[in-house]
PDB file of C-alpha atoms in Angstrom:
ATOM      1  CA  MET A 822      74.647 108.264 101.051  1.00 66.00           C
ATOM      2  CA  CYS A 823      77.681 107.875 103.363  1.00 70.00           C
ATOM      3  CA  GLN A 824      79.946 110.774 102.905  1.00 69.00           C
ATOM      4  CA  GLY A 825      83.374 111.461 104.496  1.00 70.00           C
ATOM      5  CA  PRO A 826      86.827 112.438 103.483  1.00 79.00           C
ATOM      6  CA  THR A 827      88.166 108.866 103.844  1.00 90.00           C
ATOM      7  CA  LEU A 828      87.341 105.529 102.421  1.00 90.00           C
ATOM      8  CA  GLU A 829      87.571 104.201 105.849  1.00 89.00           C
ATOM      9  CA  GLU A 830      84.822 106.504 107.123  1.00 91.00           C
ATOM     10  CA  ARG A 831      82.590 105.777 104.302  1.00 89.00           C
ATOM     11  CA  THR A 832      83.123 101.998 104.836  1.00 88.00           C
ATOM     12  CA  ARG A 833      82.172 102.286 108.610  1.00 89.00           C
ATOM     13  CA  CYS A 834      79.111 104.276 107.760  1.00 91.00           C
ATOM     14  CA  ALA A 835      77.833 101.829 105.351  1.00 89.00           C
ATOM     15  CA  ALA A 836      78.620  98.786 107.455  1.00 90.00           C
ATOM     16  CA  GLY A 837      77.046 100.683 110.363  1.00 93.00           C
ATOM     17  CA  ALA A 838      73.874 101.282 108.351  1.00 92.00           C
ATOM     18  CA  ALA A 839      73.731  97.792 107.244  1.00 92.00           C
ATOM     19  CA  ILE A 840      73.919  96.573 110.948  1.00 92.00           C
ATOM     20  CA  GLU A 841      71.184  99.019 112.142  1.00 94.00           C
ATOM     21  CA  PHE A 842      68.840  97.847 109.274  1.00 93.00           C
ATOM     22  CA  ALA A 843      69.368  94.197 110.275  1.00 91.00           C
ATOM     23  CA  VAL A 844      68.657  95.071 113.886  1.00 92.00           C
ATOM     24  CA  ALA A 845      65.489  96.996 112.909  1.00 94.00           C
ATOM     25  CA  ALA A 846      64.469  94.262 110.432  1.00 92.00           C
ATOM     26  CA  SER A 847      64.504  91.668 113.063  1.00 89.00           C
ATOM     27  CA  ARG A 848      62.130  93.749 115.311  1.00 93.00           C
ATOM     28  CA  VAL A 849      59.457  94.509 112.624  1.00 93.00           C
ATOM     29  CA  GLN A 850      55.950  93.193 113.562  1.00 95.00           C
ATOM     30  CA  ASN A 851      54.461  93.093 110.132  1.00 96.00           C
ATOM     31  CA  GLU A 852      55.456  89.625 108.711  1.00 94.00           C
ATOM     32  CA  GLU A 853      55.654  90.599 105.073  1.00 96.00           C
ATOM     33  CA  LEU A 854      57.994  93.743 105.823  1.00 95.00           C
ATOM     34  CA  ARG A 855      60.020  91.767 108.122  1.00 93.00           C
ATOM     35  CA  SER A 856      60.268  88.863 105.626  1.00 94.00           C
ATOM     36  CA  ALA A 857      61.374  91.250 102.886  1.00 95.00           C
ATOM     37  CA  SER A 858      63.805  93.026 104.978  1.00 94.00           C
ATOM     38  CA  LEU A 859      65.310  90.015 106.263  1.00 92.00           C
ATOM     39  CA  GLN A 860      65.785  88.644 102.629  1.00 94.00           C
ATOM     40  CA  LEU A 861      67.484  91.971 101.716  1.00 94.00           C
ATOM     41  CA  MET A 862      69.958  91.560 104.685  1.00 92.00           C
ATOM     42  CA  HIS A 863      70.614  87.958 103.639  1.00 93.00           C
ATOM     43  CA  GLU A 864      71.436  89.148 100.163  1.00 94.00           C
ATOM     44  CA  GLY A 865      73.599  92.062 101.468  1.00 92.00           C
ATOM     45  CA  LEU A 866      75.467  89.765 103.750  1.00 92.00           C
ATOM     46  CA  ALA A 867      76.174  87.444 101.043  1.00 94.00           C
ATOM     47  CA  ALA A 868      77.513  90.232  98.947  1.00 94.00           C
ATOM     48  CA  TRP A 869      79.847  91.395 101.690  1.00 91.00           C
ATOM     49  CA  GLU A 870      80.962  87.928 102.314  1.00 92.00           C
ATOM     50  CA  GLU A 871      81.861  87.555  98.792  1.00 94.00           C
ATOM     51  CA  HIS A 872      83.494  90.861  98.588  1.00 93.00           C
ATOM     52  CA  GLY A 873      85.729  90.074 101.809  1.00 91.00           C
ATOM     53  CA  LYS A 874      86.689  86.769 100.230  1.00 93.00           C
ATOM     54  CA  HIS A 875      87.627  88.533  96.981  1.00 93.00           C
ATOM     55  CA  CYS A 876      89.756  91.104  99.095  1.00 91.00           C
ATOM     56  CA  ALA A 877      91.600  88.156 100.794  1.00 91.00           C
ATOM     57  CA  LEU A 878      92.376  86.309  97.836  1.00 91.00           C
ATOM     58  CA  CYS A 879      93.590  89.558  95.968  1.00 90.00           C
ATOM     59  CA  MET A 880      95.971  90.162  98.831  1.00 88.00           C
ATOM     60  CA  LEU A 881      97.457  86.665  98.277  1.00 90.00           C
ATOM     61  CA  GLU A 882      97.704  87.478  94.516  1.00 89.00           C
ATOM     62  CA  ALA A 883      99.560  90.731  95.455  1.00 87.00           C
ATOM     63  CA  LEU A 884     101.917  88.840  97.628  1.00 86.00           C
ATOM     64  CA  GLN A 885     102.704  86.338  94.963  1.00 86.00           C
ATOM     65  CA  SER A 886     103.745  89.219  92.595  1.00 85.00           C
ATOM     66  CA  ALA A 887     105.133  91.413  95.266  1.00 80.00           C
ATOM     67  CA  ALA A 888     108.696  89.833  95.314  1.00 71.00           C
ATOM     68  CA  ALA A 889     109.095  91.413  91.682  1.00 76.00           C
ATOM     69  CA  ALA A 890     107.829  94.728  92.981  1.00 74.00           C
ATOM     70  CA  GLY A 891     110.247  95.110  95.847  1.00 73.00           C
ATOM     71  CA  SER A 892     110.459  94.717  99.547  1.00 76.00           C
ATOM     72  CA  TYR A 893     107.735  97.513 100.485  1.00 84.00           C
ATOM     73  CA  ALA A 894     105.213  95.707  98.407  1.00 85.00           C
ATOM     74  CA  MET A 895     105.967  92.395  99.995  1.00 86.00           C
ATOM     75  CA  HIS A 896     105.887  94.051 103.467  1.00 87.00           C
ATOM     76  CA  ASP A 897     102.672  95.648 102.673  1.00 90.00           C
ATOM     77  CA  ALA A 898     100.948  92.617 101.225  1.00 87.00           C
ATOM     78  CA  LEU A 899     102.069  90.688 104.293  1.00 90.00           C
ATOM     79  CA  TRP A 900     100.995  93.125 106.697  1.00 92.00           C
ATOM     80  CA  MET A 901      97.591  93.444 104.984  1.00 90.00           C
ATOM     81  CA  LEU A 902      97.061  89.622 105.120  1.00 91.00           C
ATOM     82  CA  GLN A 903      98.095  89.620 108.880  1.00 91.00           C
ATOM     83  CA  GLN A 904      95.420  92.304 109.642  1.00 92.00           C
ATOM     84  CA  LEU A 905      92.771  90.484 107.821  1.00 90.00           C
ATOM     85  CA  ALA A 906      93.489  87.150 109.525  1.00 91.00           C
ATOM     86  CA  GLU A 907      94.021  88.528 112.968  1.00 93.00           C
ATOM     87  CA  ARG A 908      90.815  90.664 112.909  1.00 91.00           C
ATOM     88  CA  SER A 909      88.279  88.258 111.082  1.00 90.00           C
ATOM     89  CA  ALA A 910      87.934  84.423 111.385  1.00 92.00           C
ATOM     90  CA  SER A 911      86.183  84.510 107.939  1.00 91.00           C
ATOM     91  CA  SER A 912      89.072  86.257 106.415  1.00 90.00           C
ATOM     92  CA  LYS A 913      91.563  83.825 108.062  1.00 91.00           C
ATOM     93  CA  SER A 914      89.600  80.921 106.756  1.00 92.00           C
ATOM     94  CA  TRP A 915      89.367  82.462 103.082  1.00 90.00           C
ATOM     95  CA  ILE A 916      93.053  82.934 103.273  1.00 91.00           C
ATOM     96  CA  LEU A 917      93.833  79.327 104.422  1.00 90.00           C
ATOM     97  CA  CYS A 918      91.476  78.009 101.624  1.00 90.00           C
ATOM     98  CA  GLY A 919      93.398  80.179  99.154  1.00 87.00           C
ATOM     99  CA  ARG A 920      96.551  78.310  99.926  1.00 86.00           C
ATOM    100  CA  GLY A 921      97.690  81.342 102.188  1.00 85.00           C
ATOM    101  CA  VAL A 922     100.194  79.052 104.165  1.00 84.00           C
ATOM    102  CA  GLU A 923     101.882  78.060 100.750  1.00 87.00           C
ATOM    103  CA  VAL A 924     101.816  81.451  99.220  1.00 83.00           C
ATOM    104  CA  VAL A 925     103.472  83.076 102.494  1.00 80.00           C
ATOM    105  CA  HIS A 926     106.113  80.482 102.641  1.00 76.00           C
ATOM    106  CA  CYS A 927     106.845  80.855  99.040  1.00 79.00           C
ATOM    107  CA  ALA A 928     107.071  84.614  99.534  1.00 70.00           C
TER     108      ALA A 928
END
């Protein structure tokens, strides 16, 4: 189990373990084990992608309600959306599909 004092460290550990598993799974010679391992990776990847999409949409919702919460909340929500969009093409796509331009403009 990934342990560490921060959520960031635990996240990096879990992501790193998933990457290493994917690399190893692609090199397994036994076809049955390779097939089962790759299926696990596809399922895990789908879950990570769905979670990432959920996070991006959650930040859009936070931005929509941030105006009532004050300028710090709005700043933080905008900053998080910017970080997601700059660092991940998938996140940028999810933000755009979630009407991100409209939400940011209305904020």
